[in-house]
Coordinates of C-alpha atoms in Angstrom, one line a residue:
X1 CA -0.2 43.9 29.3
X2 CA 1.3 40.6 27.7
X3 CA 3.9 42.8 25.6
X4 CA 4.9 45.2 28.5
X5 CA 5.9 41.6 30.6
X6 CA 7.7 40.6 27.3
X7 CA 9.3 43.8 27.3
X8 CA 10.3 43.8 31.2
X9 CA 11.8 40.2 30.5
X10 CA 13.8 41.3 28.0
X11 CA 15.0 43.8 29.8
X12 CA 16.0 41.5 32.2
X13 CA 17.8 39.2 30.3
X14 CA 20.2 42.0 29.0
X15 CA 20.8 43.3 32.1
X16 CA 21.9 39.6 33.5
X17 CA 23.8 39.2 30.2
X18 CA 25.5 42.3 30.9
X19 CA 26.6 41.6 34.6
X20 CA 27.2 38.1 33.2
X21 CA 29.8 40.0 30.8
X22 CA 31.2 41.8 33.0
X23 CA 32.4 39.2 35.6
X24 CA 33.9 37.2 33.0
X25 CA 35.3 41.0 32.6
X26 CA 36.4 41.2 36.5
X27 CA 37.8 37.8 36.2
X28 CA 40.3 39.0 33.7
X29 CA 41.4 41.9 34.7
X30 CA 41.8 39.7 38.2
X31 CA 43.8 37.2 36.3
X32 CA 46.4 39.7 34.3
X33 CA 46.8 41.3 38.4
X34 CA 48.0 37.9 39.4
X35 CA 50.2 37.5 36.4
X36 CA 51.7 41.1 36.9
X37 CA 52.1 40.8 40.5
X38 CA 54.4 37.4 39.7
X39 CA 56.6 39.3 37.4
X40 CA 57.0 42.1 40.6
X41 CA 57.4 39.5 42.6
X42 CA 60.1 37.5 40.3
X43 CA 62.0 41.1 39.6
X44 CA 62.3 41.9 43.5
X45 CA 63.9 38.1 43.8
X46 CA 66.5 38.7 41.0
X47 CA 69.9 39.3 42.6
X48 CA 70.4 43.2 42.1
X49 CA 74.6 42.7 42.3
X50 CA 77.3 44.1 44.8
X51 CA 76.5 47.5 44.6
X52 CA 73.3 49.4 45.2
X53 CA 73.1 53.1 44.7
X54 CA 76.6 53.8 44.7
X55 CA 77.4 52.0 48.0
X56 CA 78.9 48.3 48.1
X57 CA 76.9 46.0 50.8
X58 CA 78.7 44.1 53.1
X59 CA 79.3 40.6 52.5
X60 CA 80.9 39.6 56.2
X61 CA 78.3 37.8 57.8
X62 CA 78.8 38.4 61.6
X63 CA 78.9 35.4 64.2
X64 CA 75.4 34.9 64.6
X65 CA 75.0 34.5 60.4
X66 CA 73.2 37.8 60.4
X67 CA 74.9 40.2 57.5
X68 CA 74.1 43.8 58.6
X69 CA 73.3 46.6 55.3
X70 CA 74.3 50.1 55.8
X71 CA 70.9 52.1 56.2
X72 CA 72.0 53.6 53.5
X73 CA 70.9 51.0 51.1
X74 CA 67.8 50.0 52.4
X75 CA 64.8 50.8 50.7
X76 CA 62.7 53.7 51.3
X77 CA 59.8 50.9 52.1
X78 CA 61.5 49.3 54.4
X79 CA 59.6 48.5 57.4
X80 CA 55.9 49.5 55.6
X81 CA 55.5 47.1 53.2
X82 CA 55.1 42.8 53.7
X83 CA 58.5 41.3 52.3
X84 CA 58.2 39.3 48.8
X85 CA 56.9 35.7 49.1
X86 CA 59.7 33.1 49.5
X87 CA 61.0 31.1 46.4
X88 CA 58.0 28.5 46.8
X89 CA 55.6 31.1 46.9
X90 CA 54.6 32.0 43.3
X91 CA 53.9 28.6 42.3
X92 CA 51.3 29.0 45.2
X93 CA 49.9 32.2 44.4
X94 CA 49.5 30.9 40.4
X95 CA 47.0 28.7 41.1
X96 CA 44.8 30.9 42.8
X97 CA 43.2 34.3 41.1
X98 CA 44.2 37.0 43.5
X99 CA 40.3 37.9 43.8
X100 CA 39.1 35.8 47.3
X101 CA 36.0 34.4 47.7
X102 CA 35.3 34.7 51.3
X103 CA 31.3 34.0 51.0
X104 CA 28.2 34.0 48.4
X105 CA 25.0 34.9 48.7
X106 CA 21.9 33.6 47.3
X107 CA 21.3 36.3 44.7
X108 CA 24.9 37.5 43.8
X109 CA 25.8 37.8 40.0
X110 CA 27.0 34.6 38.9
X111 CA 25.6 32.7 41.0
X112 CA 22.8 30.0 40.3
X113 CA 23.2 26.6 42.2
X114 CA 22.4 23.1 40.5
X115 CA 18.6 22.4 41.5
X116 CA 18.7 20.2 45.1
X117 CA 15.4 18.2 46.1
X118 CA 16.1 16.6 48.9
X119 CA 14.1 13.1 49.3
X120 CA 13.0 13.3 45.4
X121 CA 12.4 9.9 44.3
X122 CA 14.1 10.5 40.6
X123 CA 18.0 11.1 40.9
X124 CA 17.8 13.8 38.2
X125 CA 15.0 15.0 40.0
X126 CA 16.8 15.6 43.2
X127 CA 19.7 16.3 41.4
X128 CA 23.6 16.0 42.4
X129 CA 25.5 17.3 45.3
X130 CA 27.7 19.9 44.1
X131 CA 30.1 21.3 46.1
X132 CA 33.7 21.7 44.9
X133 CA 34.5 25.9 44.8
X134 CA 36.6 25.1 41.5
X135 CA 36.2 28.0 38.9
X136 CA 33.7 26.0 36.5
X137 CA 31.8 24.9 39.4
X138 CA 31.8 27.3 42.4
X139 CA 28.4 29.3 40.9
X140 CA 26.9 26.0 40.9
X141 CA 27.2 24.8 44.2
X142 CA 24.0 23.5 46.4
X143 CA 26.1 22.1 49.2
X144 CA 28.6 23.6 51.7
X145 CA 31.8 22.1 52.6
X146 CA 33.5 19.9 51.2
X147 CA 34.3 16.2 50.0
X148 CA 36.5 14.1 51.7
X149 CA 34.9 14.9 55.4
X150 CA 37.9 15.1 57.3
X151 CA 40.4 14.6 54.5
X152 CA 39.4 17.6 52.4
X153 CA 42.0 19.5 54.5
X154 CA 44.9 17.1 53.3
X155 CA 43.6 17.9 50.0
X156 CA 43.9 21.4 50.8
X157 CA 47.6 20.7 51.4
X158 CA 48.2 18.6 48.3
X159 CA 46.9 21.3 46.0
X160 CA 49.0 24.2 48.4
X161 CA 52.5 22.1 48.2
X162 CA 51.3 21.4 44.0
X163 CA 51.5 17.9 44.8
X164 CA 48.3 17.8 42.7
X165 CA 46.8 19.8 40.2
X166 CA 44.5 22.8 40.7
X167 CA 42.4 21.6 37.8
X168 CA 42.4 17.9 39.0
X169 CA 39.6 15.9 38.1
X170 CA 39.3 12.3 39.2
X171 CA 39.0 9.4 36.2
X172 CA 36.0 7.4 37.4
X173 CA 36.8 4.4 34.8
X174 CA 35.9 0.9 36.2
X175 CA 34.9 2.4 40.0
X176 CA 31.6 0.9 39.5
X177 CA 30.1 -0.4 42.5
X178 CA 30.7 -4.0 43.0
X179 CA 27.0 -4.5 43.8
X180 CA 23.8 -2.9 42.9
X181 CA 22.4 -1.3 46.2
X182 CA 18.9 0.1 45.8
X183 CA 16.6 2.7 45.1
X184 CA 14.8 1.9 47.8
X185 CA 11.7 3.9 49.1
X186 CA 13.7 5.0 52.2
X187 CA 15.7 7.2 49.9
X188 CA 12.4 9.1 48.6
X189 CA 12.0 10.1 52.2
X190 CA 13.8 13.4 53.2
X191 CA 13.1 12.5 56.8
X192 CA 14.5 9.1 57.2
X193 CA 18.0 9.9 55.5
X194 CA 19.5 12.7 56.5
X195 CA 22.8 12.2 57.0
X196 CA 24.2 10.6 53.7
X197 CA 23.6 10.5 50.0
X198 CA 21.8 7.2 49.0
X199 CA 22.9 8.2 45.2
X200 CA 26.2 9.0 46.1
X201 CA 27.6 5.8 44.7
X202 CA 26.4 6.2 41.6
X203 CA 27.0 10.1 40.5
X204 CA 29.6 9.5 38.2
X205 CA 27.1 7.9 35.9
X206 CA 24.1 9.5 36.8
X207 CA 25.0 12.9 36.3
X208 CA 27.6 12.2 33.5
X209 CA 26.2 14.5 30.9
X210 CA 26.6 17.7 33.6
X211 CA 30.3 17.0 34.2
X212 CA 30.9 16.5 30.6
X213 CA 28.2 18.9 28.9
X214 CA 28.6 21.3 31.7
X215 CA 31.9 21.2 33.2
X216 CA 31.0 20.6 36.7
X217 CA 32.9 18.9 39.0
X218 CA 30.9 15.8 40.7
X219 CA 32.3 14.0 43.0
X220 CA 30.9 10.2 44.6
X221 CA 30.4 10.2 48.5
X222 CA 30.2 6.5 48.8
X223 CA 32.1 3.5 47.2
X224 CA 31.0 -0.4 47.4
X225 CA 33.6 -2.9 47.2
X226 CA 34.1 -7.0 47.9
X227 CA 37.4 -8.4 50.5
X228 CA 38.2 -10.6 52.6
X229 CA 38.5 -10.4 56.5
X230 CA 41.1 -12.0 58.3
X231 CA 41.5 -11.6 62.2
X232 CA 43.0 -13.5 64.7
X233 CA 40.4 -14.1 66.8
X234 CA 38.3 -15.7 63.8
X235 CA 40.7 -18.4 63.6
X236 CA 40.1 -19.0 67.6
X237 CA 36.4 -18.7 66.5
X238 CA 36.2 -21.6 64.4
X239 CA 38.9 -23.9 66.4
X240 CA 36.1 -23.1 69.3
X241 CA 33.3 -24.2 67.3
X242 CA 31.3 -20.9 67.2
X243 CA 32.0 -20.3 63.3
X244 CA 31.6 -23.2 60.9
X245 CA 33.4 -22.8 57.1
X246 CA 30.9 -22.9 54.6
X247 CA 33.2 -21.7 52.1
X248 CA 30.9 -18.7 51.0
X249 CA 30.8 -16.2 54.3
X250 CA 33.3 -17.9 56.7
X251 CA 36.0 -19.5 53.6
X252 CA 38.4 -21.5 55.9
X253 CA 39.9 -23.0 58.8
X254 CA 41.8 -19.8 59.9
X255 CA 38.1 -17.7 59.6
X256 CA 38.7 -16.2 57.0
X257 CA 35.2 -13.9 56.0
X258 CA 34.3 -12.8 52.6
X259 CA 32.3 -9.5 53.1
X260 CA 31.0 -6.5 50.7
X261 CA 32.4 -3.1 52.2
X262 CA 30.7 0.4 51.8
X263 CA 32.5 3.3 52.8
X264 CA 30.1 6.9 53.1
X265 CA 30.7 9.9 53.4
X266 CA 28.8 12.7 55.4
X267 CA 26.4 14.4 53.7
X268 CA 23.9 16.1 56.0
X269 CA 20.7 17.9 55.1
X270 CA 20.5 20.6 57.4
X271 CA 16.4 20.9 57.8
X272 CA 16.3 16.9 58.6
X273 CA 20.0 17.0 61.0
X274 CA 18.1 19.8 63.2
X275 CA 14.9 17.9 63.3
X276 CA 16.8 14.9 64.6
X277 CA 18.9 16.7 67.2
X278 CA 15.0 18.8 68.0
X279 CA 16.7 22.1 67.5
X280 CA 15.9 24.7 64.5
X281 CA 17.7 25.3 61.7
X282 CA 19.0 28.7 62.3
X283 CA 20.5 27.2 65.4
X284 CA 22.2 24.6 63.8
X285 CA 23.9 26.6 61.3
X286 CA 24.7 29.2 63.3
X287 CA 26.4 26.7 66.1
X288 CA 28.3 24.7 63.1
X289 CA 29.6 28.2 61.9
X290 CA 31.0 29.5 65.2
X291 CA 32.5 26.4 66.8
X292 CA 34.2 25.5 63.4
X293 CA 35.9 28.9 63.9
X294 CA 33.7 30.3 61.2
X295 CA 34.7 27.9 58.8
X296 CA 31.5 27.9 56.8
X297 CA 30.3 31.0 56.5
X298 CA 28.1 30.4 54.1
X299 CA 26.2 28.5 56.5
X300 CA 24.9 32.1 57.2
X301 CA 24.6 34.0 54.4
X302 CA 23.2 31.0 52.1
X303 CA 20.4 29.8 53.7
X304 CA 18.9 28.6 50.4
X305 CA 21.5 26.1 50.2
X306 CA 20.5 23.2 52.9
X307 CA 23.1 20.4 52.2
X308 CA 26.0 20.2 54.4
X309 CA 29.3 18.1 53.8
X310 CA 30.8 18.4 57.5
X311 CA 34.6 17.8 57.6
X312 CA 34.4 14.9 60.1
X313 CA 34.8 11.2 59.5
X314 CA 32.6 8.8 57.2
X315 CA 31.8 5.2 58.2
X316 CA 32.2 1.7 56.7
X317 CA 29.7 -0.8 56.3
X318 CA 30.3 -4.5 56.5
X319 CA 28.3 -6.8 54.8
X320 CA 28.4 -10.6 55.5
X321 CA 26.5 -12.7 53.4
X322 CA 24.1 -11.6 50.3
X323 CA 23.7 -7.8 50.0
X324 CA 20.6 -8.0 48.9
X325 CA 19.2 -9.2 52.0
X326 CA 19.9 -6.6 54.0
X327 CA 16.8 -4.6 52.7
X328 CA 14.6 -8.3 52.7
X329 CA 11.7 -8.4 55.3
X330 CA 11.3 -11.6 55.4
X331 CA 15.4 -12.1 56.6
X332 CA 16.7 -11.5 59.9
X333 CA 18.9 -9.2 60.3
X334 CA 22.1 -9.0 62.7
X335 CA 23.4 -5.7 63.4
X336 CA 26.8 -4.3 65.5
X337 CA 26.9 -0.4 65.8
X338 CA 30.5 0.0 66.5
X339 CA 32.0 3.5 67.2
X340 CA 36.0 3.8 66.4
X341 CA 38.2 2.9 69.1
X342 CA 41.8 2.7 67.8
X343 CA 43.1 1.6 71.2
X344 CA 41.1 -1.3 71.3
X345 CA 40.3 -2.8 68.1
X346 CA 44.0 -2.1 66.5
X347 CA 46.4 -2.2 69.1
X348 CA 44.0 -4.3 71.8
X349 CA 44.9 -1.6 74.5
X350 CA 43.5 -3.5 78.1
X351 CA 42.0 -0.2 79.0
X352 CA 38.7 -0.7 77.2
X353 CA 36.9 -3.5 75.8
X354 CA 35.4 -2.0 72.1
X355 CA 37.7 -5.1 70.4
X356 CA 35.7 -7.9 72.2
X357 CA 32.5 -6.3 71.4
X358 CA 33.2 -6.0 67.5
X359 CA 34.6 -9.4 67.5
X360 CA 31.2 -10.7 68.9
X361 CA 29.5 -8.0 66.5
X362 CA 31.1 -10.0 63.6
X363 CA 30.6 -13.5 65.0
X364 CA 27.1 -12.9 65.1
X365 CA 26.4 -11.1 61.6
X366 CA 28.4 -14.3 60.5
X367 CA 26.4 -16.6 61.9
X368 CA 23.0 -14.8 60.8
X369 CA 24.4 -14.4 57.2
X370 CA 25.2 -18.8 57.1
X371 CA 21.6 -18.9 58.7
X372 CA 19.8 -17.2 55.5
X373 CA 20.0 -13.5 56.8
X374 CA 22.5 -10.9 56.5
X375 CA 25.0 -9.7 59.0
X376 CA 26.3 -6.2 59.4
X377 CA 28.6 -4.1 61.2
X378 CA 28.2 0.2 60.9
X379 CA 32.1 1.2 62.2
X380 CA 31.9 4.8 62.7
X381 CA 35.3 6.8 62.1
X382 CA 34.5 8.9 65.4
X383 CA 36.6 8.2 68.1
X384 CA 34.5 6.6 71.4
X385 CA 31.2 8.6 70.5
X386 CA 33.2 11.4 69.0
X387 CA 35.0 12.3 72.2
X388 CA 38.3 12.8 70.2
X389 CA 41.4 10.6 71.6
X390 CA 42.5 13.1 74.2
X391 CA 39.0 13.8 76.1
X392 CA 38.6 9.9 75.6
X393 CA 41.7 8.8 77.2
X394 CA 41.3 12.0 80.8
X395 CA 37.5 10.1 80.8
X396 CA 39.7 7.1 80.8
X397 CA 41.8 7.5 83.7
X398 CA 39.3 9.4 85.3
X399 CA 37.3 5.9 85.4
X400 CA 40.0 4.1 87.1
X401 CA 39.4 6.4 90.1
X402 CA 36.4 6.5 92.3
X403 CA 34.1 8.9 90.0
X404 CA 30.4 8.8 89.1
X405 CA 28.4 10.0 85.4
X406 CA 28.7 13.5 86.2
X407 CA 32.6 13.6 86.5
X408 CA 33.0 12.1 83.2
X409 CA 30.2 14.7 81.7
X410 CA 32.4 17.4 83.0
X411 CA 35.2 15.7 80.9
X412 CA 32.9 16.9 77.8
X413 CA 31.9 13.0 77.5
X414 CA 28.4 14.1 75.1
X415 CA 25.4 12.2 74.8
X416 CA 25.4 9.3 72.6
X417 CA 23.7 10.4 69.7
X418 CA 24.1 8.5 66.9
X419 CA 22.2 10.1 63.8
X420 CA 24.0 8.7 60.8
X421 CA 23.0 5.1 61.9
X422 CA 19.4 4.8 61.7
X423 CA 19.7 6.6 58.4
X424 CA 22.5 4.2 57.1
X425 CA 19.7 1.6 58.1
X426 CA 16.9 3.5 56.1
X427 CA 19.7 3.8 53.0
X428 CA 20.2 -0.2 53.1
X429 CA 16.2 -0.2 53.1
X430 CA 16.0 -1.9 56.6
X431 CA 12.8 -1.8 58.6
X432 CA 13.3 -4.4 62.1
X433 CA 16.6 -5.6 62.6
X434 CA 18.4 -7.5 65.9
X435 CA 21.0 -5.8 67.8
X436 CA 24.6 -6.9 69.5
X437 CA 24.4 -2.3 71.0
X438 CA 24.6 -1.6 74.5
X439 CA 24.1 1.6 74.0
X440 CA 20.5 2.5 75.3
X441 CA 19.9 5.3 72.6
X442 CA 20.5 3.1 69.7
X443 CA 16.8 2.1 69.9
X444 CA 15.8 5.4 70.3
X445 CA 17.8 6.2 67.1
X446 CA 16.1 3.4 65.1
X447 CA 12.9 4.6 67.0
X448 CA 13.5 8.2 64.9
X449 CA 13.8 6.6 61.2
X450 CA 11.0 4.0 62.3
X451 CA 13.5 1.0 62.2
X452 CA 12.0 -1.5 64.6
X453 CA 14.6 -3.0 67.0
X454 CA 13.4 -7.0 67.5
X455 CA 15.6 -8.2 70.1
X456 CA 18.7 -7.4 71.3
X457 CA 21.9 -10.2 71.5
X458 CA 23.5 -10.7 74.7
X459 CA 27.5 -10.6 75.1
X460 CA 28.4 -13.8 76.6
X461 CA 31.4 -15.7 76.6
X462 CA 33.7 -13.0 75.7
X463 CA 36.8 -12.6 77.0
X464 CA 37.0 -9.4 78.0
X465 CA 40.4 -7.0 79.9
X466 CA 40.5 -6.8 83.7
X467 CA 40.4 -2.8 83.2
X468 CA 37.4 -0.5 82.9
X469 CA 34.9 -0.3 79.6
X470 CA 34.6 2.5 77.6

């Protein structure tokens, strides 16, 4: 029995060796198509000079700049066939192998994803999020999507216009982060995080011997710097007497704030997203694929892969005082949720009053950072609860009118539903924490990761625009 199940393996092994073969095969053959379809392509371009089987073309261009071409002349595939590519189009086509890749599927030849264990305590264990479709990685990809969130599709133009290389690789020398943040036991979890990689600021190093030894392209989702904050309103802070310089988290007279900045990007795991949102996973992929306008499709056909690198925005932490406090029991904790408003905390639009409430947000880490605790502000790049600019602003002037909640739901106005905080929380190992939220479904969302809201911090004093909220 034990020589027939030797014999069957080996069997097996051939026959993957052989399919193995002959891709590499395809993939040849593929790439000598694109190469002789260039030279077509080049040869139809070349001018073919004045005359044309026997009959001279016209060269008087009439007054619209249209030059007409006996029908004589024109080419028996006239009207049947697509017209060559323009001028800029081979150096287009070159970097892609004519052969598409519309979609995977779990057992297709070639294929065999890096191994992905979600919530494994051990990096290697859980191994790295892969995800880039280049050609030494695309049979090794465990995640869907791609990096960048929202940005991957101005990569998508950069590559298209050869601005940058098909076979660009990022140099990862001295991108260290600029402070050690965890492990934690949070990030052994697969329920409390799942909306980020807590190792994603460290893959360049961790996973250094499968991008070298085996050519895959790894990528960091998160990056940890130090700066300073300078805002206008921090100087009026400290001329009021609310901030005091200490020289270490509030430097100077004109407020000045020295801060350690964190900037994620989304990585969701599918089984824990649909948990949070109490829907299935089949639903969730299959909602993600169609209003995406199919986008993903593996989101069907590779259900073995459950990672998920959306293309929306990321998020920034803010950090006052020591990092390491942030995941300290024993130090209070003061926390601002801020979702992106652009209007009002850039350009200080009177229509809402976001800015205000991030000032105060920042006052009041601050203050709990110079009092022994840490102070931190989550700002979310999506727009007013991810309403999108143009929904935000009809909900907008639809609030300056008499209205009630269930004009502005008709504007598309969602829930709020803020997932990827509580699990930022559970990344920065936080358990109870004080809040400057309004929002009522904050708590609820540090209710879900089991992040215990103490108190919350009233808004007073601020000086807020005559117009509505948002």
């Amino acid at each position: 029995m034990a020589s027939g199940l030797e014999d069957v393996k080996e069997a097996l092994k051939a026959i993957s060796l052989g399919q193995t073969k002959l891709l590499s095969a395809v993939e040849a053959v593929s790439q000598r198509v694109a190469e002789l379809e260039k030279s077509r392509d080049e040869e139809r371009r070349r001018p073919s000079g004045s005359v044309a089987d026997g009959v001279k073309r016209t060269t008087t261009p009439l007054a619209g700049g249209f030059t007409p071409s006996p029908a004589s002349v024109m080419p028996p595939e006239a009207g049947t066939q697509t017209p060559p590519p323009s001028s800029a189009s081979p150096d287009f086509k070159s970097s892609f192998s004519s052969r598409v890749v519309l979609t995977t599927y779990p057992k297709q030849i070639g294929i065999k994803p890096l191994p992905m264990e979600w919530g494994a305590a051990d990096p290697l264990e859980r191994g790295p999020v892969t995800v880039s479709r280049s050609p030494s990685t695309i049979g090794r990809r465990n995640a869907i999507g791609a990096h960048g969130g929202s940005y991957s599709i101005y990569y998508a133009l950069a590559l298209a216009s050869r601005e940058l290389k098909a076979d660009h690789r990022p140099d990862f020398t001295n991108t260290e982060p600029a402070v050690n943040i965890g492990p934690f036991p949070q990030w052994a979890d697969k329920k409390k995080i799942v909306a980020m990689d807590p190792w994603g600021h460290l893959v360049p190093w961790l996973y250094k011997d499968i991008i070298q030894k085996e050519n895959v392209d790894l990528r960091p989702t998160i990056a940890i710097t130090k700066a300073h904050m300078k805002l206008p309103e921090l100087e009026e802070s400290v001329r009021s007497g609310r901030l005091v310089p200490d020289g270490k988290v509030c430097l100077n007279e004109q407020g000045e704030l020295n801060v350690t900045k964190i900037a994620v990007e989304p990585v969701w795991y599918l089984p824990g997203v649909a948990e949070r949102f109490g829907i299935d996973e089949g639903t969730l992929r299959r909602s993600l694929f169609e209003h995406t306008g199919g986008m993903y499709p593996e989101l069907i056909t590779r259900s073995d892969i459950k990672v998920f690198l959306p293309p929306i925005g990321g998020l920034t932490v803010y950090c006052f005082g020591d990092p390491a406090r942030m995941s300290d029991p024993s130090k209070r904790l003061a926390l601002r949720i801020h979702d992106e408003c652009n209007g009002s905390d850039v350009f200080c639009s009177d229509i809402c009053t976001c800015r205000p409430y991030l000032i105060f947000g920042i006052e009041e880490a601050v203050k709990e950072a110079q009092n022994g605790g840490s102070g931190v502000v989550i700002y979310f790049r999506k727009e007013g609860r991810a309403l999108g600019e143009v929904t935000k602003y009809r909900m907008l002037i639809s609030s300056t009118r008499p209205t009630n909640i269930s004009s502005l739901m008709s504007l598309d106005w969602p829930s709020d539903k803020d997932l990827q905080s509580c699990t930022t929380l559970g990344s920065a190992g936080r358990i109870e924490h004080r809040t400057t939220s309004r929002g009522p479904k904050t708590s609820r969302g540090s209710r879900i990761c089991a992040s215990r809201l103490s108190c919350r911090i009233s808004f007073t004093g601020l000086a807020l625009p005559r117009s509505t909220e948002c």
